[in-house]
Coordinates of C-alpha atoms in Angstrom, one line a residue:
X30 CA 0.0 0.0 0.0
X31 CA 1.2 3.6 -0.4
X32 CA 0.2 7.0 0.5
X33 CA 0.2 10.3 -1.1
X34 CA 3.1 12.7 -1.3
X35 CA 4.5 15.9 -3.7
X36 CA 8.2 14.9 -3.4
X37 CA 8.5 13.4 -6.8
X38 CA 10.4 16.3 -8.9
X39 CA 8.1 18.7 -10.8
X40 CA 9.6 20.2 -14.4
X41 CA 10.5 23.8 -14.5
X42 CA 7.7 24.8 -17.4
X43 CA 4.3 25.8 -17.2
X44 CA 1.7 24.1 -18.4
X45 CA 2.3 22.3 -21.4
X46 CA -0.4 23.2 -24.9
X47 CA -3.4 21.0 -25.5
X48 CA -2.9 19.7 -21.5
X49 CA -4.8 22.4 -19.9
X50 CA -6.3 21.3 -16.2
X51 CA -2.3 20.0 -15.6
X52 CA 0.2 21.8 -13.3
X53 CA 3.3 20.6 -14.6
X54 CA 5.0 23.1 -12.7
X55 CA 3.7 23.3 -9.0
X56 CA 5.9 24.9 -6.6
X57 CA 3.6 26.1 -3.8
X58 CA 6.3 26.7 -1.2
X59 CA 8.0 29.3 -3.5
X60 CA 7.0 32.3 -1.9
X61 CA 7.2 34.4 -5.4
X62 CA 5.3 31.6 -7.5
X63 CA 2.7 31.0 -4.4
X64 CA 2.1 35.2 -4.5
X65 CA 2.1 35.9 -8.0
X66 CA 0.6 32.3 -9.2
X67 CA -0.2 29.4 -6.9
X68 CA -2.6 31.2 -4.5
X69 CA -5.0 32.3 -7.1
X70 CA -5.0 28.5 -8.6
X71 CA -5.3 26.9 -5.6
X72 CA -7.8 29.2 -3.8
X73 CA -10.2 28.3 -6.7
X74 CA -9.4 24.2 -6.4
X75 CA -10.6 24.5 -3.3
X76 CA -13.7 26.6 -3.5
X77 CA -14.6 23.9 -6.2
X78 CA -14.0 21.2 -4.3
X79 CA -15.8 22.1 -0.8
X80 CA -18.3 22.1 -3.1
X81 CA -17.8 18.6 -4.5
X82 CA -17.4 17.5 -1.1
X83 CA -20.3 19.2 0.6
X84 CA -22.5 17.2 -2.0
X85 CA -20.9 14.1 -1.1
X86 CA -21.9 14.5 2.2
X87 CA -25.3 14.5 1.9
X88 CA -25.5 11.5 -0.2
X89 CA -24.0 10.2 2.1
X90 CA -26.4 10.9 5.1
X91 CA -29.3 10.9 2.4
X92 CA -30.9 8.3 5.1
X93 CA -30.3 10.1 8.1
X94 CA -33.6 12.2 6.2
X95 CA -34.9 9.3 4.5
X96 CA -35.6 6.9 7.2
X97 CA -37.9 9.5 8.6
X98 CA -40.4 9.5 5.7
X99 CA -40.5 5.5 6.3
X100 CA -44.2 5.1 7.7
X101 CA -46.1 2.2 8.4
X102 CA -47.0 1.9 5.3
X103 CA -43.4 0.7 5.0
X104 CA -43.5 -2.8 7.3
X105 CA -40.0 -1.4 8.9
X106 CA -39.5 -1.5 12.3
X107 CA -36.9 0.9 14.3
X108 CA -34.3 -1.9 14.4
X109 CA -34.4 -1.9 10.5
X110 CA -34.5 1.7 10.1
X111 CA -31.0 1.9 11.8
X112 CA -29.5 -0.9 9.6
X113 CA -30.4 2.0 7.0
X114 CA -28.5 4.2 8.6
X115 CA -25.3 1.8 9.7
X116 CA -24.6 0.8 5.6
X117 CA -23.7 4.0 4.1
X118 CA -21.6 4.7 6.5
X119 CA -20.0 1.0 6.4
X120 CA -19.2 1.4 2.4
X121 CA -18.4 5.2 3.2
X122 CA -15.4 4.4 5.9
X123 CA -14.5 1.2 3.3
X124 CA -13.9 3.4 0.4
X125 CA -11.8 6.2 2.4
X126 CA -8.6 4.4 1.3
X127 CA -9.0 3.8 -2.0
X128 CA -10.5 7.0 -2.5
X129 CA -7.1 8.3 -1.5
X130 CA -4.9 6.8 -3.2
X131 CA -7.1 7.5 -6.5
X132 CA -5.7 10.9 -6.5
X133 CA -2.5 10.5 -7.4
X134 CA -2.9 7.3 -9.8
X135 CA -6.0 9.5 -11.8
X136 CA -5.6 13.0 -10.9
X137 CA -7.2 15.2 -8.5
X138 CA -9.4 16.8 -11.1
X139 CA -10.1 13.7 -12.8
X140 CA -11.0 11.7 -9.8
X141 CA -13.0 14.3 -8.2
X142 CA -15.4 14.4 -11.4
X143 CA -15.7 10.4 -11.0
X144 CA -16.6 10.6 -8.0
X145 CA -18.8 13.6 -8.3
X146 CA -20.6 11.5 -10.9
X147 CA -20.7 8.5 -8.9
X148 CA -23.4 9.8 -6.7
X149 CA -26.0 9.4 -9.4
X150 CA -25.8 5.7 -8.2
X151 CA -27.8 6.1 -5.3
X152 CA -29.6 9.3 -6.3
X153 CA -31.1 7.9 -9.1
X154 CA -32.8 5.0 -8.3
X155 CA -33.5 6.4 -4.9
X156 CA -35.6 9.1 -6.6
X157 CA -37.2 6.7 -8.9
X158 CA -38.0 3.3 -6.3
X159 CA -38.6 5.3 -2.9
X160 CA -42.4 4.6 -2.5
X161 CA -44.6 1.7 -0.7
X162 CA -44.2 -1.4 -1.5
X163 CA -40.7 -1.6 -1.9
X164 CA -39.1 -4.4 -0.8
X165 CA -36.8 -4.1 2.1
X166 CA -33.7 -6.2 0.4
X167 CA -34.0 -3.0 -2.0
X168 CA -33.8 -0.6 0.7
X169 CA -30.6 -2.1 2.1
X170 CA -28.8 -1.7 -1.4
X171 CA -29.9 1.9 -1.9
X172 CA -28.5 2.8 1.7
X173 CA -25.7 1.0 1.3
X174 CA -24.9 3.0 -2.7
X175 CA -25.0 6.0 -0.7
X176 CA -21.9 5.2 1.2
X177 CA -19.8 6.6 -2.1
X178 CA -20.4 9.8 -0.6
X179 CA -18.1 9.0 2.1
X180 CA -15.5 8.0 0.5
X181 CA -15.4 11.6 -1.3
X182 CA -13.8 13.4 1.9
X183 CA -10.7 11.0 1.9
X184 CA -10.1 12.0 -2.1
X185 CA -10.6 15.5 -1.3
X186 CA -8.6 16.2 1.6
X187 CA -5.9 14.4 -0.6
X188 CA -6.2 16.1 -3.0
X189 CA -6.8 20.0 -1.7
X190 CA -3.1 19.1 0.8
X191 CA -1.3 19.1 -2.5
X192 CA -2.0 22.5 -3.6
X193 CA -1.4 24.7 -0.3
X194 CA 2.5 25.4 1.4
X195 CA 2.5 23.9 4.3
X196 CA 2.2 26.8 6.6
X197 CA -1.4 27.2 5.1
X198 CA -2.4 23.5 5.1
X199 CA -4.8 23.7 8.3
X200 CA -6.8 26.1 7.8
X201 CA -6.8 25.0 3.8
X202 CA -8.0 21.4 5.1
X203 CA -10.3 22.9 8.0
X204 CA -12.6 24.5 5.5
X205 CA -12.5 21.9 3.3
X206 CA -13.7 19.9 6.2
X207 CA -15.8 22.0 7.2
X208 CA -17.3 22.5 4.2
X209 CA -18.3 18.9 3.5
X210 CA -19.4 18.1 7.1
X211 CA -22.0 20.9 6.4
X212 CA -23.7 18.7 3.8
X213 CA -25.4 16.5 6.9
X214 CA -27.1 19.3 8.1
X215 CA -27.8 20.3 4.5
X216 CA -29.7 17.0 3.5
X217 CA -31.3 17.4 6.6
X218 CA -32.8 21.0 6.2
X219 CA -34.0 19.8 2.7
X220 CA -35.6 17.0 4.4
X221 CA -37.4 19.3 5.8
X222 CA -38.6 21.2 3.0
X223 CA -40.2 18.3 1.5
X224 CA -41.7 17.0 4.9
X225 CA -43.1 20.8 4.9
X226 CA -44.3 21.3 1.5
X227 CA -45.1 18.1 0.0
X228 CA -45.2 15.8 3.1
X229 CA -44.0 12.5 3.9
X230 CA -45.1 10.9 1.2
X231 CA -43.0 11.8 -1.2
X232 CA -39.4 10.6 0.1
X233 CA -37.9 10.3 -3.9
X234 CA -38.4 14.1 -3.9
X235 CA -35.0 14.0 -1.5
X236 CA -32.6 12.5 -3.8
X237 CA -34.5 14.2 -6.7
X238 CA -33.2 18.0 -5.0
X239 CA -29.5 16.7 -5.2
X240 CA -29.5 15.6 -9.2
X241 CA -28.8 18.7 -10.5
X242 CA -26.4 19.6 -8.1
X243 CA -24.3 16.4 -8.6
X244 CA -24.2 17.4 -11.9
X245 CA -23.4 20.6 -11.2
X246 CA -20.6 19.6 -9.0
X247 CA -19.2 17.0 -11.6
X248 CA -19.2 20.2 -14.2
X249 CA -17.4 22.6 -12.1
X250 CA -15.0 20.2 -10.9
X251 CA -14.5 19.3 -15.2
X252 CA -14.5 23.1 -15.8
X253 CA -12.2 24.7 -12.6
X254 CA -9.9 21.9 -11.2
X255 CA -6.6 20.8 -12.1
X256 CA -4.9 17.8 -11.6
X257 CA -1.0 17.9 -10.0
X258 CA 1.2 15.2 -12.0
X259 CA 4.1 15.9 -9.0
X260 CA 1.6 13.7 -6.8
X261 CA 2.3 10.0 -6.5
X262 CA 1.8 7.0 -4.2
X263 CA 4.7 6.1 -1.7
X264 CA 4.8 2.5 -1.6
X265 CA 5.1 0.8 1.6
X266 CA 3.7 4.0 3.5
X267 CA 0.5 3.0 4.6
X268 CA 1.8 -0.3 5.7
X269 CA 4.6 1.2 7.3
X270 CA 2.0 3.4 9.1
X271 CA -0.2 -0.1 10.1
X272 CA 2.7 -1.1 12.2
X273 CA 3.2 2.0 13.7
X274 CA 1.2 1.9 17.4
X275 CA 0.6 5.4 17.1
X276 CA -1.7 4.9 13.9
X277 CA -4.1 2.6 16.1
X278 CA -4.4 4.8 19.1
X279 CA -4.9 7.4 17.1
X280 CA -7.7 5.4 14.9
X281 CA -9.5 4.9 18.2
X282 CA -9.6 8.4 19.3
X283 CA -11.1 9.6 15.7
X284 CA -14.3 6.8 16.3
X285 CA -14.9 8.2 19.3
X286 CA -14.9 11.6 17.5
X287 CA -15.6 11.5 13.8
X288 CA -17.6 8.2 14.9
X289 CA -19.5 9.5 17.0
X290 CA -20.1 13.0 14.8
X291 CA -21.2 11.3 11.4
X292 CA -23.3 8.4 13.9
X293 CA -25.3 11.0 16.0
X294 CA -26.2 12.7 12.6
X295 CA -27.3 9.5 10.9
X296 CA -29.0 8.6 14.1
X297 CA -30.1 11.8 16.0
X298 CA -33.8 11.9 14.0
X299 CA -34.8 8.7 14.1
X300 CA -33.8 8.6 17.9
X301 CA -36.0 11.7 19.1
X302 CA -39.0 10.0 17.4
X303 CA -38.8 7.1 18.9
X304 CA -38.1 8.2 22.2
X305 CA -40.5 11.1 22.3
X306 CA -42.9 9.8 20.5
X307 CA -45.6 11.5 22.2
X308 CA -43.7 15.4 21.2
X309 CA -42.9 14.3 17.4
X310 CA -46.5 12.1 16.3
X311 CA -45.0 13.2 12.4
X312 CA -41.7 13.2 10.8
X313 CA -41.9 16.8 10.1
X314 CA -42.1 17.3 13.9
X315 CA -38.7 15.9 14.5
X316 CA -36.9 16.9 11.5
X317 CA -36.9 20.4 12.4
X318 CA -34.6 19.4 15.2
X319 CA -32.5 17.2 13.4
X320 CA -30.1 19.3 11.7
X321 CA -29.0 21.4 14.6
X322 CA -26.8 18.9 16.1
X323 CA -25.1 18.1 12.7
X324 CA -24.5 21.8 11.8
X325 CA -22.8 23.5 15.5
X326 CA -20.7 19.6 15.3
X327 CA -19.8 21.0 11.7
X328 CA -19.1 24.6 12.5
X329 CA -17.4 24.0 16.0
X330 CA -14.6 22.2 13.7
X331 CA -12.1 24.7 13.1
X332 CA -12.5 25.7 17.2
X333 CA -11.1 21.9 18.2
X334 CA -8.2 23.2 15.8
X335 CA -7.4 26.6 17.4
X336 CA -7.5 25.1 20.9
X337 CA -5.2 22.5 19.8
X338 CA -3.0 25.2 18.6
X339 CA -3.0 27.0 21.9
X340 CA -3.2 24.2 24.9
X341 CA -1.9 21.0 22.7
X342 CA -3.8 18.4 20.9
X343 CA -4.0 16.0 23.7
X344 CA -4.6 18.2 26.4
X345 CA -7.6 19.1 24.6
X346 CA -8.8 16.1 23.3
X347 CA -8.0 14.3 26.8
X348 CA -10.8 17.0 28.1
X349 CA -12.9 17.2 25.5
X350 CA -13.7 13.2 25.6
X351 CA -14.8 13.8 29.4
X352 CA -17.2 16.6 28.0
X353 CA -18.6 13.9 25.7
X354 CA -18.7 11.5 28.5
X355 CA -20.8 14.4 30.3
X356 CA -23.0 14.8 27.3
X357 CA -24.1 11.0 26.7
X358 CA -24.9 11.1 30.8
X359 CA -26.8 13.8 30.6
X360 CA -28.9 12.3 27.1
X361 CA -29.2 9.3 29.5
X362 CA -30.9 11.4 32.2
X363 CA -33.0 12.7 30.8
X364 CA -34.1 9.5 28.2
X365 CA -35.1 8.3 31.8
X366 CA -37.1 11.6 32.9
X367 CA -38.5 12.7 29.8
X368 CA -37.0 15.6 29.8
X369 CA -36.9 16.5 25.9
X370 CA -35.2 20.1 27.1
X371 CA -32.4 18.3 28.4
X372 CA -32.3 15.6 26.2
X373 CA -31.5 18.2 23.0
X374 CA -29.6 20.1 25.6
X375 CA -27.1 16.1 26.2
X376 CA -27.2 15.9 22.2
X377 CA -26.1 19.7 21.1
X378 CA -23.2 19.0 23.9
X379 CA -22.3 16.1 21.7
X380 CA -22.2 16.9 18.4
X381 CA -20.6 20.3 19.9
X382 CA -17.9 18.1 21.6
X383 CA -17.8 15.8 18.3
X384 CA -16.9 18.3 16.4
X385 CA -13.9 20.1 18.6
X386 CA -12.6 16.4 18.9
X387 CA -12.4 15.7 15.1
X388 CA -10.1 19.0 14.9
X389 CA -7.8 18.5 18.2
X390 CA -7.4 14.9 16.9
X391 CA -6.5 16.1 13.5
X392 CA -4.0 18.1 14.9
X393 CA -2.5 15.7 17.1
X394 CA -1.2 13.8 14.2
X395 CA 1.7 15.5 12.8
X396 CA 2.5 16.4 16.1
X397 CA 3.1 12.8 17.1
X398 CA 5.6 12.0 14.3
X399 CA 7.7 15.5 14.4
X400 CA 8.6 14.9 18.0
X401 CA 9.4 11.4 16.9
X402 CA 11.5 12.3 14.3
X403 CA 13.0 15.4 16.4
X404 CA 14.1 12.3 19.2
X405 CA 15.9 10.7 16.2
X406 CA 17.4 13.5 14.9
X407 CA 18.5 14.6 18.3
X408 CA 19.7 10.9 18.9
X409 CA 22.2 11.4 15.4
X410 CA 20.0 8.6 13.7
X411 CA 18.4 10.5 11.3
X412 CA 19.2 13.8 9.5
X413 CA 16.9 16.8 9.7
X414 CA 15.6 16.5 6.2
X415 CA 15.1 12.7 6.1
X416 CA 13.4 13.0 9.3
X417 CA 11.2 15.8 8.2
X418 CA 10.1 14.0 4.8
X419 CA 9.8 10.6 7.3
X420 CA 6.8 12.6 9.4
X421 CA 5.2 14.1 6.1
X422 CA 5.0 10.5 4.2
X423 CA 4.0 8.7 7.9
X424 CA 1.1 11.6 8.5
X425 CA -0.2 11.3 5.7
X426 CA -0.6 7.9 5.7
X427 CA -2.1 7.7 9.1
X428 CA -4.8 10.2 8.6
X429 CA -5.5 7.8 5.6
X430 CA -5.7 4.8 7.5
X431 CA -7.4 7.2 10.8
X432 CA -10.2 8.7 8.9
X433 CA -11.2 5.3 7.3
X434 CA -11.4 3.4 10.7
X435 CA -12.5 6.4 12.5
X436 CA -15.8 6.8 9.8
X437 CA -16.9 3.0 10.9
X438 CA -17.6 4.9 14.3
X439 CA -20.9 5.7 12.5
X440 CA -21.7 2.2 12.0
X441 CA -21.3 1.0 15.1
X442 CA -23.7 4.0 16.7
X443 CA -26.4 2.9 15.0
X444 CA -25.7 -0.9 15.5
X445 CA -25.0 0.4 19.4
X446 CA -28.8 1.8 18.6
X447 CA -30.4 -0.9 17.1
X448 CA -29.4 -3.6 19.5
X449 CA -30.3 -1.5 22.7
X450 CA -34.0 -1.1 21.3
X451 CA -34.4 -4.6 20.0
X452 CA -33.0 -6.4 23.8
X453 CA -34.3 -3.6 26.5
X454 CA -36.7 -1.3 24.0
X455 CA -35.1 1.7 24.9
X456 CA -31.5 3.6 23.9
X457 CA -30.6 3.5 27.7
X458 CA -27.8 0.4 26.8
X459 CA -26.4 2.4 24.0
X460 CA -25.9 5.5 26.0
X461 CA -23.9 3.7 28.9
X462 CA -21.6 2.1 25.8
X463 CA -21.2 5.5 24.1
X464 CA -19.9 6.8 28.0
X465 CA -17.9 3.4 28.5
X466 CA -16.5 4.3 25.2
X467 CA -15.4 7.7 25.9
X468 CA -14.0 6.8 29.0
X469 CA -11.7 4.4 27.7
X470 CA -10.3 7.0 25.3
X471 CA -9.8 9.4 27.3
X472 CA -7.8 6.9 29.3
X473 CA -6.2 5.9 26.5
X474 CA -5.2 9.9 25.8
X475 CA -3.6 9.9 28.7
X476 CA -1.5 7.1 29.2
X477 CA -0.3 7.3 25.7
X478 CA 0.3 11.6 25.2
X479 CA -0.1 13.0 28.9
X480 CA 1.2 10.7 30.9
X481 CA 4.6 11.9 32.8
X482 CA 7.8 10.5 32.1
X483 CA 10.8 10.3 29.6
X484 CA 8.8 8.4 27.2
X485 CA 5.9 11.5 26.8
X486 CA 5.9 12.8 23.4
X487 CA 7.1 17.0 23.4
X488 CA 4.8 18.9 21.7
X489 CA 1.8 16.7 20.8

């Protein structure tokens, strides 16, 4: 396996005639070529593909929306419904790697229109075979097509890291991360719409919205990308990366933040109907609610970031998973007082705490592998720019291999879901796991980054 990098040597001339859409001469860490060239070029790459990746999103959590238009009319049960929900986000986490790597073996540009155009799988017959009478065996493939849209994030953070120097990559990726996690509550809020207008009989009318704008999406990415030849697969990185301990401990920490994020936002509608059945008799009652969780998790991103900047990714993380601790307690309370005030009040707390988490433990990565390389540099066993290209080729392949086994999170929320309603008929089992769960990484954040004593990590 391999993992992306820009070290492979770039030619000196622009871009050749009849190969437009092709930097053959990228040098973003020029500071005369970034001002008078690079900046514009890649300021538009990006715009273009938030956008792709914002769509991909809300493919992907089409049935976080579509599950509530499932009536009786339907024959689906709530343990059902959250199968829905657990298979996109099972295909989505399984495609993250190779949706990486695709960048440099096709091109950015290339691969993003693929991709783009690769949401039509789902969309389409979703907008055509959504009504009663479908069979459930049909349902389960439509969900689980939607899962492309997951993999889109791993190919677009790939690809937007190549374009930006490096002292503009985190606040390059943050948008573009932030950008795409927006798409959950976007699908949500059109939800919404069609609950309002037409009403939940219509469910096709959904997917139907986001035609056009995957097209759309494929077009601009066609019309406004460019693809960076200088990018290229290192081979052996990623499974250089597997071995590494770091790249587990690290792939635990994401589920139980970019799990639990991308879960709660599949999950969080279905869950408050069920529940509070008595406050939401109609989808359109609870889907009003829904998207608030998904869009502070989204826009709180960039603040896990900035705190990670100024107090230290683990510091922040190792308090930020006993917030979420505190948030799935108080959700537990109040499941078991009715309390719907504090049960929204437990949920925004989570998706708040979700979202700071997905940014601290972003930023804990590189960390970890510059203070490793700085011990071997100090320690004569490496020189300064082997061991800086060492933490660039390992960091990237460990948010590869971290974001893919941290998306699964979502699967195993709604699994954590389904089981507690199908053995004790209420979520009460699955919030005590979701605590247990936090607990343990918190733990884990501290014996492995905080810990005192010679074998702490500096900086991290």
């Amino acid at each position: 396996m391999s993992t992306l990098s820009t070290t492979a040597p770039v030619t000196d001339t622009a871009a050749r005639p009849g190969r437009r859409h092709r930097l053959d001469d990228w040098r973003p860490e020029d500071p005369e070529f970034w001002r008078t060239t690079g900046a514009r070029i890649a300021r538009r790459n990006l715009w273009v593909s938030i956008l792709a990746e914002h769509v991909g999103f809300s493919v992907w959590s089409l049935w976080s929306v579509t599950v509530l238009f499932l009536g009786p009319e339907y024959g689906i049960d709530p343990a059902g419904k959250f199968l829905l929900t657990a298979v996109p986000a099972a295909l989505g986490a399984t495609l993250r790697l190779p949706y990486t790597l695709a960048v440099a073996r096709f091109g950015g540009r290339n691969w993003t229109i693929v991709s783009a155009l690769l949401l039509l799988v789902p969309a389409v017959p979703m907008a055509v075979l959504l009504e009663p009478g479908v069979s459930y065996a049909t349902l389960m493939v439509l969900a689980c097509l939607t899962g492309v849209g997951g993999g889109n994030f791993a190919s677009s953070m790939a690809n937007i890291n190549l374009f930006f120097p490096e002292r503009l990559k985190g606040k390059a990726l943050g948008l573009n991360a932030g950008g795409g996690n927006l798409g959950v509550p976007a699908v949500q809020l059109v939800g919404l719409a069609v609950l309002a207008t037409a009403g939940a009989a219509h469910p096709r009318l959904v997917p139907a919205v986001y035609l056009p704008l995957i097209v759309l999406a494929a077009l601009a990415a066609a019309r406004w990308l460019d693809n960076v030849p200088a990018a290229r697969n290192e081979p052996g990185a990623l499974r250089e990366a597997a071995r590494e301990p770091h790249t587990w401990v690290m792939s635990l920490l994401y589920i139980g933040t970019f799990g639990s994020f991308i879960g709660f936002g599949f999950a969080f509608g279905q869950v408050l109907q069920i529940e509070f059945a008595d406050r939401f008799a109609t989808p359109v009652d609870a889907a009003w609610l829904t998207f608030l969780g998904p869009l502070v998790g989204s826009l709180i991103r960039p603040v896990g970031g900035h705190l990670a900047d100024r107090y230290g990714g683990a510091r922040v993380t190792f308090w930020n998973f006993a917030a979420m601790a505190g948030g799935a307690a108080l959700v537990l309370y109040a499941a078991r007082e009715r309390s719907l005030a504090l049960y929204l009040t437990g949920f925004l707390a989570l998706f708040v705490t979700s979202g700071i988490g997905n940014g601290s433990t972003y930023k804990m990565i590189p960390a970890i592998f510059r203070a490793r390389v700085a011990a071997e540099v100090a320690g004569g066993r490496l020189d300064p720019a082997d061991a800086e290209r060492r933490a660039r080729r390992l960091t990237g392949a460990l948010i590869g291999i971290a974001g893919a086994v941290g998306a699964s999170g979502g699967v195993l929320v709604n699994i954590a879901f389904r089981q507690s309603f199908l053995t004790w008929r209420s979520a009460d089992a699955a919030y005590l796991a979701f605590i247990g769960c936090y607990a343990v990484c918190l733990l884990m954040t501290w014996l492995v980054y905080l810990r005192p004593g010679s074998r702490r990590l500096a900086g991290v």
